[in-house]
Short mmCIF file of C-alpha atoms in Angstrom, two decimals:
data_model
loop_
_atom_site.label_atom_id
_atom_site.label_comp_id
_atom_site.label_asym_id
_atom_site.label_seq_id
_atom_site.Cartn_x
_atom_site.Cartn_y
_atom_site.Cartn_z
CA MET A 78 -22.96 57.88 -120.84
CA ARG A 79 -26.49 56.85 -121.69
CA LEU A 80 -28.18 56.61 -125.07
CA HIS A 81 -31.94 56.07 -125.06
CA VAL A 82 -33.66 54.42 -128.01
CA GLY A 83 -37.27 53.70 -128.80
CA CYS A 84 -40.16 53.52 -131.23
CA ALA A 85 -43.20 55.54 -132.26
CA MET A 86 -45.49 53.41 -130.08
CA TRP A 87 -45.27 50.78 -127.36
CA SER A 88 -47.85 48.37 -128.73
CA LEU A 89 -48.28 46.86 -132.18
CA LYS A 90 -50.07 43.69 -133.27
CA ALA A 91 -47.03 42.55 -135.26
CA TRP A 92 -44.97 42.50 -132.05
CA GLN A 93 -47.21 39.99 -130.24
CA GLY A 94 -45.49 36.67 -129.76
CA ARG A 95 -42.26 38.14 -131.05
CA PHE A 96 -41.28 41.00 -128.75
CA VAL A 97 -44.09 40.77 -126.19
CA ASP A 98 -46.35 37.96 -125.05
CA ARG A 99 -49.50 37.33 -127.03
CA ALA A 100 -52.78 38.82 -125.79
CA LEU A 101 -51.00 40.86 -123.16
CA PRO A 102 -53.44 43.03 -121.15
CA ALA A 103 -53.39 46.70 -122.16
CA GLY A 104 -52.12 47.68 -118.73
CA GLU A 105 -48.98 45.55 -119.16
CA ARG A 106 -47.97 46.33 -122.75
CA LEU A 107 -45.84 49.35 -121.90
CA ARG A 108 -44.03 47.39 -119.18
CA ALA A 109 -43.18 44.66 -121.70
CA TYR A 110 -42.05 47.20 -124.30
CA ALA A 111 -39.81 48.85 -121.70
CA GLY A 112 -37.84 45.61 -121.54
CA TRP A 113 -36.80 46.21 -125.15
CA CYS A 114 -36.50 49.99 -125.36
CA ASP A 115 -36.05 52.76 -122.81
CA ALA A 116 -37.85 55.58 -124.66
CA VAL A 117 -41.08 56.06 -126.58
CA GLU A 118 -42.78 58.77 -128.61
CA GLY A 119 -45.99 59.94 -126.97
CA ASN A 120 -48.03 60.42 -130.13
CA THR A 121 -51.44 59.63 -128.65
CA THR A 122 -51.50 62.90 -126.70
CA PHE A 123 -51.62 64.74 -130.03
CA TYR A 124 -55.20 63.54 -130.51
CA ALA A 125 -56.54 63.67 -126.94
CA THR A 126 -55.29 64.43 -123.45
CA PRO A 127 -55.43 61.22 -121.42
CA ALA A 128 -56.79 60.99 -117.90
CA ARG A 129 -54.26 61.64 -115.16
CA GLU A 130 -54.86 58.09 -113.90
CA THR A 131 -53.85 56.72 -117.31
CA VAL A 132 -50.62 58.69 -117.26
CA ALA A 133 -49.95 57.46 -113.72
CA SER A 134 -50.23 53.90 -115.06
CA TRP A 135 -47.60 54.72 -117.67
CA ALA A 136 -45.26 55.87 -114.93
CA ALA A 137 -45.98 52.77 -112.86
CA GLN A 138 -44.97 50.51 -115.77
CA THR A 139 -41.61 52.18 -116.37
CA SER A 140 -38.50 53.04 -114.41
CA PRO A 141 -37.68 56.67 -113.57
CA SER A 142 -34.95 56.58 -116.24
CA PHE A 143 -37.41 55.70 -119.01
CA ARG A 144 -38.05 58.58 -121.43
CA PHE A 145 -41.31 59.83 -122.85
CA VAL A 146 -41.23 62.48 -125.58
CA VAL A 147 -44.81 63.70 -125.31
CA LYS A 148 -46.50 65.51 -128.18
CA LEU A 149 -48.60 68.58 -127.39
CA PRO A 150 -52.26 68.43 -128.50
CA LYS A 151 -53.04 69.28 -132.11
CA THR A 152 -55.60 71.83 -130.90
CA VAL A 153 -52.63 73.82 -129.60
CA THR A 154 -50.11 73.33 -132.42
CA HIS A 155 -52.20 72.87 -135.56
CA GLU A 156 -55.62 74.36 -134.91
CA ARG A 157 -54.81 77.38 -132.72
CA ARG A 158 -51.21 77.59 -133.92
CA LEU A 159 -49.82 78.37 -130.44
CA THR A 160 -52.12 81.33 -129.76
CA ASP A 161 -54.89 81.72 -127.17
CA VAL A 162 -54.26 78.30 -125.64
CA ASP A 163 -54.73 76.93 -122.14
CA LEU A 164 -52.57 73.91 -121.31
CA GLY A 165 -53.53 73.69 -117.65
CA ALA A 166 -55.45 70.42 -118.00
CA PHE A 167 -52.67 68.93 -120.12
CA TRP A 168 -49.95 69.73 -117.57
CA HIS A 169 -52.11 68.34 -114.77
CA ALA A 170 -52.60 65.08 -116.67
CA MET A 171 -48.89 64.71 -117.51
CA GLU A 172 -47.59 65.46 -114.01
CA PRO A 173 -47.32 61.78 -112.91
CA LEU A 174 -44.60 61.21 -115.50
CA GLY A 175 -42.21 63.33 -113.46
CA PRO A 176 -38.62 62.88 -114.72
CA ARG A 177 -39.78 60.39 -117.35
CA ALA A 178 -41.01 63.33 -119.46
CA HIS A 179 -37.79 63.87 -121.36
CA ALA A 180 -39.34 66.57 -123.56
CA TYR A 181 -42.71 68.04 -124.42
CA TRP A 182 -42.80 67.87 -128.18
CA ILE A 183 -44.12 70.84 -130.14
CA GLN A 184 -44.68 69.48 -133.65
CA LEU A 185 -45.65 72.33 -135.98
CA PRO A 186 -47.51 72.05 -139.30
CA GLY A 187 -45.78 72.60 -142.63
CA SER A 188 -47.62 75.90 -143.02
CA PHE A 189 -45.94 77.28 -139.87
CA GLY A 190 -42.97 79.13 -141.37
CA PRO A 191 -40.29 81.69 -140.51
CA GLY A 192 -42.90 84.44 -140.59
CA ASP A 193 -44.50 82.80 -137.54
CA LEU A 194 -41.27 82.62 -135.55
CA SER A 195 -42.29 85.40 -133.17
CA VAL A 196 -45.42 83.38 -132.30
CA LEU A 197 -43.26 80.40 -131.37
CA GLU A 198 -40.91 82.59 -129.35
CA THR A 199 -43.80 84.05 -127.36
CA PHE A 200 -45.32 80.61 -126.83
CA LEU A 201 -42.05 79.15 -125.53
CA ARG A 202 -41.55 82.10 -123.21
CA ARG A 203 -44.96 81.52 -121.60
CA LEU A 204 -44.52 77.80 -120.97
CA PRO A 205 -43.63 76.50 -117.49
CA ALA A 206 -39.92 77.15 -117.18
CA HIS A 207 -39.13 73.96 -115.24
CA LEU A 208 -40.22 71.59 -118.01
CA PRO A 209 -38.13 70.47 -121.03
CA TYR A 210 -39.28 71.24 -124.58
CA ALA A 211 -38.43 70.20 -128.12
CA VAL A 212 -39.71 71.63 -131.40
CA GLU A 213 -40.20 69.89 -134.75
CA VAL A 214 -40.75 72.15 -137.77
CA ARG A 215 -41.79 71.07 -141.25
CA HIS A 216 -41.44 74.28 -143.25
CA ARG A 217 -38.39 73.91 -145.49
CA ASP A 218 -37.37 77.56 -145.19
CA PHE A 219 -36.34 76.92 -141.57
CA PHE A 220 -33.70 74.51 -142.88
CA ALA A 221 -32.47 76.86 -145.60
CA GLU A 222 -31.72 79.54 -142.97
CA PRO A 223 -31.64 77.78 -139.59
CA GLY A 224 -30.01 80.60 -137.63
CA PRO A 225 -33.13 82.54 -136.50
CA LEU A 226 -35.00 79.43 -135.31
CA GLN A 227 -31.93 78.03 -133.60
CA ALA A 228 -31.45 81.33 -131.75
CA VAL A 229 -35.04 81.22 -130.47
CA LEU A 230 -34.62 77.62 -129.34
CA GLU A 231 -31.29 78.29 -127.64
CA LYS A 232 -32.81 81.19 -125.73
CA ALA A 233 -35.67 78.96 -124.55
CA GLY A 234 -33.44 75.94 -123.86
CA ALA A 235 -35.52 73.89 -126.31
CA GLU A 236 -34.26 71.21 -128.70
CA TRP A 237 -34.82 71.07 -132.47
CA ILE A 238 -36.08 67.58 -133.44
CA PRO A 239 -35.00 66.46 -136.91
CA PHE A 240 -37.14 63.88 -138.72
CA ASP A 241 -34.67 62.18 -141.04
CA THR A 242 -36.65 60.84 -144.00
CA THR A 243 -33.85 61.26 -146.54
CA LYS A 244 -32.97 57.56 -146.78
CA PHE A 245 -36.61 56.56 -147.06
CA PHE A 246 -37.21 58.85 -150.03
CA ALA A 247 -33.93 57.93 -151.73
CA HIS A 248 -35.59 55.01 -153.55
CA PRO A 249 -39.16 54.32 -154.71
CA PRO A 250 -41.41 52.29 -152.39
CA THR A 251 -41.48 48.50 -152.69
CA SER A 252 -44.31 47.48 -150.32
CA ASP A 253 -47.83 48.58 -149.47
CA ALA A 254 -46.63 50.08 -146.17
CA GLU A 255 -43.88 52.00 -147.96
CA ARG A 256 -46.31 53.25 -150.61
CA ASP A 257 -48.61 54.51 -147.87
CA ALA A 258 -45.74 56.22 -146.04
CA TRP A 259 -44.55 57.71 -149.35
CA THR A 260 -47.74 59.78 -149.52
CA LYS A 261 -47.89 60.73 -145.83
CA LYS A 262 -44.38 61.28 -144.47
CA PRO A 263 -42.70 64.69 -144.90
CA ARG A 264 -39.71 65.05 -147.20
CA MET A 265 -37.48 66.96 -144.83
CA PRO A 266 -33.93 68.25 -145.35
CA LEU A 267 -31.31 66.54 -143.23
CA ARG A 268 -30.30 68.30 -140.01
CA THR A 269 -27.64 66.90 -137.67
CA THR A 270 -26.95 69.78 -135.25
CA ALA A 271 -27.88 69.50 -131.57
CA VAL A 272 -29.13 72.63 -129.81
CA THR A 273 -29.17 71.39 -126.21
CA GLY A 274 -27.62 68.62 -124.13
CA ARG A 275 -30.67 66.44 -124.85
CA PRO A 276 -30.81 65.95 -128.64
CA ILE A 277 -33.64 63.88 -130.15
CA ILE A 278 -33.58 62.13 -133.53
CA ARG A 279 -36.51 60.65 -135.44
CA TYR A 280 -35.26 58.38 -138.22
CA LEU A 281 -37.42 56.71 -140.88
CA GLY A 282 -35.96 53.63 -142.54
CA ARG A 283 -37.43 51.08 -144.94
CA ASP A 284 -39.33 47.83 -144.42
CA ASP A 285 -36.12 46.00 -145.34
CA PRO A 286 -34.10 45.92 -142.09
CA ALA A 287 -30.78 45.85 -143.96
CA ALA A 288 -31.71 49.04 -145.82
CA THR A 289 -32.75 50.68 -142.56
CA VAL A 290 -29.43 49.79 -140.91
CA ALA A 291 -27.46 51.01 -143.92
CA GLY A 292 -29.36 54.29 -143.90
CA TRP A 293 -28.65 55.15 -140.27
CA GLN A 294 -24.87 54.64 -140.48
CA PRO A 295 -24.11 58.39 -140.76
CA TRP A 296 -25.94 58.92 -137.46
CA VAL A 297 -23.78 56.47 -135.51
CA PRO A 298 -20.65 58.69 -135.27
CA ILE A 299 -22.81 61.78 -134.75
CA VAL A 300 -24.56 60.22 -131.76
CA ALA A 301 -21.27 58.88 -130.43
CA GLY A 302 -19.83 62.39 -130.71
CA TRP A 303 -22.74 63.83 -128.74
CA LEU A 304 -22.16 61.27 -126.00
CA ARG A 305 -18.47 62.16 -125.83
CA GLU A 306 -19.49 65.81 -125.47
CA GLY A 307 -21.60 64.92 -122.44
CA ARG A 308 -24.95 65.15 -124.23
CA SER A 309 -27.75 62.66 -123.56
CA PRO A 310 -29.38 61.74 -126.89
CA THR A 311 -32.61 59.88 -127.63
CA VAL A 312 -33.12 58.14 -130.98
CA PHE A 313 -36.46 56.90 -132.32
CA LEU A 314 -36.47 54.25 -135.04
CA HIS A 315 -39.36 54.22 -137.52
CA THR A 316 -40.08 52.00 -140.49
CA PRO A 317 -43.21 52.10 -142.65
CA ASP A 318 -44.68 48.98 -141.02
CA ASN A 319 -42.71 49.23 -137.72
CA ALA A 320 -42.71 45.43 -137.52
CA ASP A 321 -39.01 45.26 -136.63
CA ALA A 322 -38.76 48.60 -134.82
CA PRO A 323 -37.91 47.36 -131.28
CA SER A 324 -35.07 45.12 -132.46
CA LEU A 325 -33.83 47.80 -134.85
CA ALA A 326 -33.75 50.35 -132.03
CA ARG A 327 -31.61 47.97 -130.00
CA GLN A 328 -29.36 47.36 -133.00
CA PHE A 329 -28.78 51.08 -133.38
CA HIS A 330 -27.78 51.19 -129.71
CA ASP A 331 -25.41 48.27 -130.33
CA ASP A 332 -23.83 50.10 -133.28
CA VAL A 333 -23.08 53.12 -131.11
CA ARG A 334 -21.88 50.92 -128.25
CA ALA A 335 -19.42 49.26 -130.63
CA ILE A 336 -17.70 52.66 -130.84
CA LEU A 337 -18.21 53.52 -127.15
CA PRO A 338 -17.97 50.28 -125.10
CA SER A 339 -18.50 52.25 -121.87
CA LEU A 340 -22.04 53.14 -122.99
CA GLN A 341 -24.61 51.85 -120.52
CA PRO A 342 -26.41 48.80 -121.95
CA LEU A 343 -30.13 48.57 -122.59
CA PRO A 344 -32.42 46.51 -120.35
CA THR A 345 -32.60 42.78 -121.04
CA PRO A 346 -36.01 41.78 -122.43
CA ALA A 347 -38.00 39.32 -120.37
CA PRO A 348 -38.35 35.87 -121.97
CA LEU A 349 -41.61 35.27 -123.78
CA ALA A 350 -44.07 32.70 -122.56
CA SER A 351 -44.13 29.46 -124.53
CA PRO A 352 -46.93 29.46 -127.11
CA ASP A 353 -47.99 26.11 -125.63
CA GLU A 354 -48.56 27.59 -122.17
CA PRO A 355 -52.19 28.43 -121.36
CA PRO A 356 -52.90 32.14 -120.72
CA THR A 357 -53.19 33.20 -117.09
CA LEU A 358 -55.32 35.82 -115.43
CA PHE A 359 -52.59 36.88 -113.00
#
């Protein structure tokens, strides 16, 4: 059994000197992050397709068991809304990830509703069949009547990614980061059903770590149940400021492992350099 956990990014200023060494070169930040977590959301690909050489560097910094959930470009999902698109350059760039690409993430805008379901079905049918896919929808009508969308996803072998923001919106914001997230994050209904053997959860907590931990408790037995069923879940931990995200991701893994002691442990983070040590070039 293996549970993968991760964050929305692999580099954040607030992590320097705490989770990763200070002033770490850009080409080493993912490697350091991979000592804490074994999955990451690939959000940057939403805004631009990176060079193939850049993606190859991502693969070189991670083990083959590391998981990337890579978001499709916004030109495909939000601007062209899955029609008249050419993903050839994107697939070429992503190829070096190989098995690390746990899912290609199709995040759809809130205006993409059940009336567009046939467009999604056609799009999924035309994608390369050998690659894994996951879909995130933000139109509330999909949650009111999930059957039609779930049937399309089951036919395509694609997962439905829930973004659990219910605990975040349960209480008014108490920090600047929370107030900013309050205006930007979607208020989505809770969904806890896996479609495939590779379920993915995105969970948004609060800036208070204790509140974040309390909020994810219902997910712990659900994830443990998926593991017992032979599924291979990935869980991404978000908070408004993400300052504690790597340690929180590991704590979620520990909570599940307390129920399932046979769960494979996470990697052990490398020790940080002493702040008194001079920086080195090599």
